[in-house]
mmCIF file of C-alpha atoms in Angstrom:
data_model
loop_
_atom_site.group_PDB
_atom_site.id
_atom_site.type_symbol
_atom_site.label_atom_id
_atom_site.label_comp_id
_atom_site.label_asym_id
_atom_site.label_seq_id
_atom_site.Cartn_x
_atom_site.Cartn_y
_atom_site.Cartn_z
ATOM 1 C CA MET X 239 -4.542 18.609 50.677
ATOM 2 C CA ALA X 240 -6.127 19.866 47.615
ATOM 3 C CA GLY X 241 -9.021 19.723 46.777
ATOM 4 C CA GLY X 242 -10.994 19.143 43.619
ATOM 5 C CA ILE X 243 -11.609 17.485 40.789
ATOM 6 C CA GLU X 244 -8.282 17.389 38.132
ATOM 7 C CA ILE X 245 -9.503 17.677 34.558
ATOM 8 C CA ARG X 246 -6.975 16.524 32.139
ATOM 9 C CA PRO X 247 -6.983 16.259 28.469
ATOM 10 C CA ALA X 248 -8.150 12.425 27.266
ATOM 11 C CA HIS X 249 -5.315 9.855 26.800
ATOM 12 C CA PHE X 250 -5.771 6.692 27.066
ATOM 13 C CA PRO X 251 -1.525 5.088 26.568
ATOM 14 C CA GLY X 252 -2.031 2.016 24.385
ATOM 15 C CA ARG X 253 -2.704 1.018 21.256
ATOM 16 C CA ALA X 254 -5.332 -0.378 20.882
ATOM 17 C CA PRO X 255 -8.149 -1.932 18.047
ATOM 18 C CA ILE X 256 -11.837 0.594 18.057
ATOM 19 C CA ASP X 257 -14.845 -1.538 19.613
ATOM 20 C CA ALA X 258 -17.579 1.164 17.892
ATOM 21 C CA TYR X 259 -18.087 4.334 17.451
ATOM 22 C CA GLY X 260 -21.255 6.188 17.033
ATOM 23 C CA ASN X 261 -23.326 8.669 19.525
ATOM 24 C CA PHE X 262 -20.730 11.080 18.702
ATOM 25 C CA GLY X 263 -18.485 9.294 20.676
ATOM 26 C CA PHE X 264 -16.151 6.045 20.430
ATOM 27 C CA ARG X 265 -15.143 2.744 22.315
ATOM 28 C CA PHE X 266 -12.401 0.847 22.697
ATOM 29 C CA ALA X 267 -10.204 -1.270 25.573
ATOM 30 C CA ASP X 268 -13.751 -1.230 28.002
ATOM 31 C CA MET X 269 -13.948 2.560 28.028
ATOM 32 C CA SER X 270 -15.417 4.813 26.188
ATOM 33 C CA HIS X 271 -14.621 8.250 24.385
ATOM 34 C CA ARG X 272 -17.656 10.864 23.511
ATOM 35 C CA GLY X 273 -16.127 13.572 21.361
ATOM 36 C CA SER X 274 -13.725 13.279 18.338
ATOM 37 C CA LEU X 275 -9.837 10.603 18.500
ATOM 38 C CA LEU X 276 -6.154 10.906 17.943
ATOM 39 C CA CYS X 277 -4.970 7.511 17.579
ATOM 40 C CA LEU X 278 -1.050 7.511 17.525
ATOM 41 C CA PRO X 279 1.567 5.605 19.146
ATOM 42 C CA SER X 280 1.654 7.431 22.462
ATOM 43 C CA GLY X 281 -1.827 6.025 22.540
ATOM 44 C CA ILE X 282 -5.486 7.338 22.054
ATOM 45 C CA HIS X 283 -5.973 10.986 22.658
ATOM 46 C CA GLY X 284 -9.114 12.719 22.907
ATOM 47 C CA TRP X 285 -8.866 14.774 19.087
ATOM 48 C CA SER X 286 -11.365 18.804 19.301
ATOM 49 C CA PRO X 287 -12.449 18.802 15.737
ATOM 50 C CA VAL X 288 -16.017 18.147 15.291
ATOM 51 C CA ASP X 289 -16.419 18.466 11.133
ATOM 52 C CA ALA X 290 -13.428 17.679 9.031
ATOM 53 C CA LYS X 291 -14.695 21.337 7.239
ATOM 54 C CA GLU X 292 -12.689 22.723 10.261
ATOM 55 C CA LEU X 293 -9.653 21.265 9.520
ATOM 56 C CA THR X 294 -6.620 23.059 9.729
ATOM 57 C CA LEU X 295 -2.743 22.213 9.979
ATOM 58 C CA GLU X 296 -2.184 22.325 14.306
ATOM 59 C CA HIS X 297 -5.406 19.686 14.412
ATOM 60 C CA PHE X 298 -2.215 17.416 13.534
ATOM 61 C CA ASP X 299 0.759 18.694 15.637
ATOM 62 C CA MET X 300 0.262 15.010 17.395
ATOM 63 C CA VAL X 301 0.708 13.326 14.128
ATOM 64 C CA LEU X 302 3.724 15.446 12.268
ATOM 65 C CA ALA X 303 5.752 15.102 15.880
ATOM 66 C CA GLN X 304 5.476 11.865 15.689
ATOM 67 C CA ALA X 305 5.594 10.990 11.957
ATOM 68 C CA GLN X 306 8.378 8.944 11.934
ATOM 69 C CA ASP X 307 6.308 6.061 13.424
ATOM 70 C CA ILE X 308 3.680 6.364 11.512
ATOM 71 C CA GLU X 309 3.616 4.813 8.271
ATOM 72 C CA VAL X 310 0.352 6.185 7.126
ATOM 73 C CA LEU X 311 -2.343 8.230 8.257
ATOM 74 C CA LEU X 312 -6.780 7.372 8.418
ATOM 75 C CA ILE X 313 -8.003 10.356 9.318
ATOM 76 C CA GLY X 314 -12.227 9.828 9.724
ATOM 77 C CA THR X 315 -13.791 13.408 7.962
ATOM 78 C CA GLY X 316 -17.200 12.028 9.756
ATOM 79 C CA ASP X 317 -19.848 10.827 7.827
ATOM 80 C CA GLY X 318 -18.707 11.514 4.246
ATOM 81 C CA MET X 319 -15.554 11.955 2.635
ATOM 82 C CA ARG X 320 -13.500 15.080 2.123
ATOM 83 C CA VAL X 321 -10.870 15.549 -0.139
ATOM 84 C CA LEU X 322 -7.925 16.995 2.183
ATOM 85 C CA PRO X 323 -7.062 21.166 2.072
ATOM 86 C CA LYS X 324 -3.018 21.519 0.302
ATOM 87 C CA GLU X 325 -0.797 22.428 3.068
ATOM 88 C CA LEU X 326 -2.978 19.086 5.639
ATOM 89 C CA ARG X 327 -1.599 16.436 2.342
ATOM 90 C CA ALA X 328 2.037 18.732 1.483
ATOM 91 C CA ALA X 329 2.836 18.581 5.283
ATOM 92 C CA PHE X 330 2.354 15.099 5.690
ATOM 93 C CA ARG X 331 3.930 13.411 2.274
ATOM 94 C CA ASP X 332 6.901 16.037 3.674
ATOM 95 C CA ALA X 333 6.929 14.560 6.379
ATOM 96 C CA GLY X 334 7.243 11.151 4.729
ATOM 97 C CA ILE X 335 3.373 9.951 5.987
ATOM 98 C CA SER X 336 1.218 9.319 3.130
ATOM 99 C CA VAL X 337 -3.106 9.828 4.098
ATOM 100 C CA ASP X 338 -5.748 9.146 3.186
ATOM 101 C CA PRO X 339 -9.126 10.460 3.706
ATOM 102 C CA MET X 340 -12.646 8.259 4.281
ATOM 103 C CA SER X 341 -15.389 7.939 6.369
ATOM 104 C CA THR X 342 -14.575 8.021 9.248
ATOM 105 C CA GLY X 343 -16.993 4.508 9.651
ATOM 106 C CA ALA X 344 -14.152 3.296 7.326
ATOM 107 C CA ALA X 345 -11.438 4.793 8.549
ATOM 108 C CA VAL X 346 -11.966 2.692 11.674
ATOM 109 C CA ARG X 347 -12.382 -0.499 9.826
ATOM 110 C CA THR X 348 -9.155 0.269 9.235
ATOM 111 C CA TYR X 349 -7.274 0.630 11.198
ATOM 112 C CA ASN X 350 -8.437 -2.549 12.879
ATOM 113 C CA ILE X 351 -7.610 -3.920 10.183
ATOM 114 C CA MET X 352 -4.277 -2.098 9.388
ATOM 115 C CA LEU X 353 -3.854 -2.283 13.715
ATOM 116 C CA SER X 354 -3.767 -6.316 13.456
ATOM 117 C CA GLU X 355 -1.218 -6.412 10.839
ATOM 118 C CA SER X 356 1.407 -4.185 12.995
ATOM 119 C CA ARG X 357 1.170 -2.003 11.103
ATOM 120 C CA ALA X 358 2.502 1.995 11.365
ATOM 121 C CA VAL X 359 -0.580 3.426 11.192
ATOM 122 C CA ALA X 360 -2.210 6.648 12.454
ATOM 123 C CA ALA X 361 -5.912 7.544 12.724
ATOM 124 C CA ALA X 362 -7.626 11.178 12.734
ATOM 125 C CA LEU X 363 -11.309 9.941 13.681
ATOM 126 C CA ILE X 364 -14.429 12.790 14.065
ATOM 127 C CA ALA X 365 -17.108 11.599 15.636
ATOM 128 C CA VAL X 366 -20.200 11.114 13.596
ATOM 129 C CA GLU X 367 -24.292 10.246 15.142
ATOM 130 C CA GLY X 368 -24.783 6.869 13.398
#
């Protein structure tokens, strides 16, 4: 019998609205998560970016892998809105995904509304303090 604690990547295997955000984390499905999130058709996953300025195409590998199930990707860029680099916009366009960057708070609210409407929405949410 193996001892110790197994550390696994954070993953919630379903879709759920975001109940709260702030304090560098999120609450959903009666759980809390510290850090950024990817909300995808395959579930809610922990996500590594902490600043929108550091976003690269590799941060969105899981999004692009599920592109057939995503019409709209909301990107919560933190406390303010940031423009996405051309190569990111082009990759999403080529995958047939409409991308909409906005503050994390606006992205959470929009995601919850679109999720309640059973839309093919995904969200990439950078955690914020407040």
